[in-house]
C-alpha angles and dihedrals in degrees: 000000000000089000092049092052089050091052093049088049094049090046091051090047089053091050089051092052097043127049105255105259123188092242096059088044093054090049091051094049090046092049089052092047088052093051089048092052091048089049091051092047095050092048089052090052093047 
């Protein structure tokens, strides 16, 4: 979970540095969706 928090902080810092563009926002949302799908799949396995 520490790595996930570090990733969120890095992404938010990039958003603060750069103007928020739709491309980066879509990449960030798709990344969250992939993480959620992986968590659901792991919870089904265990």
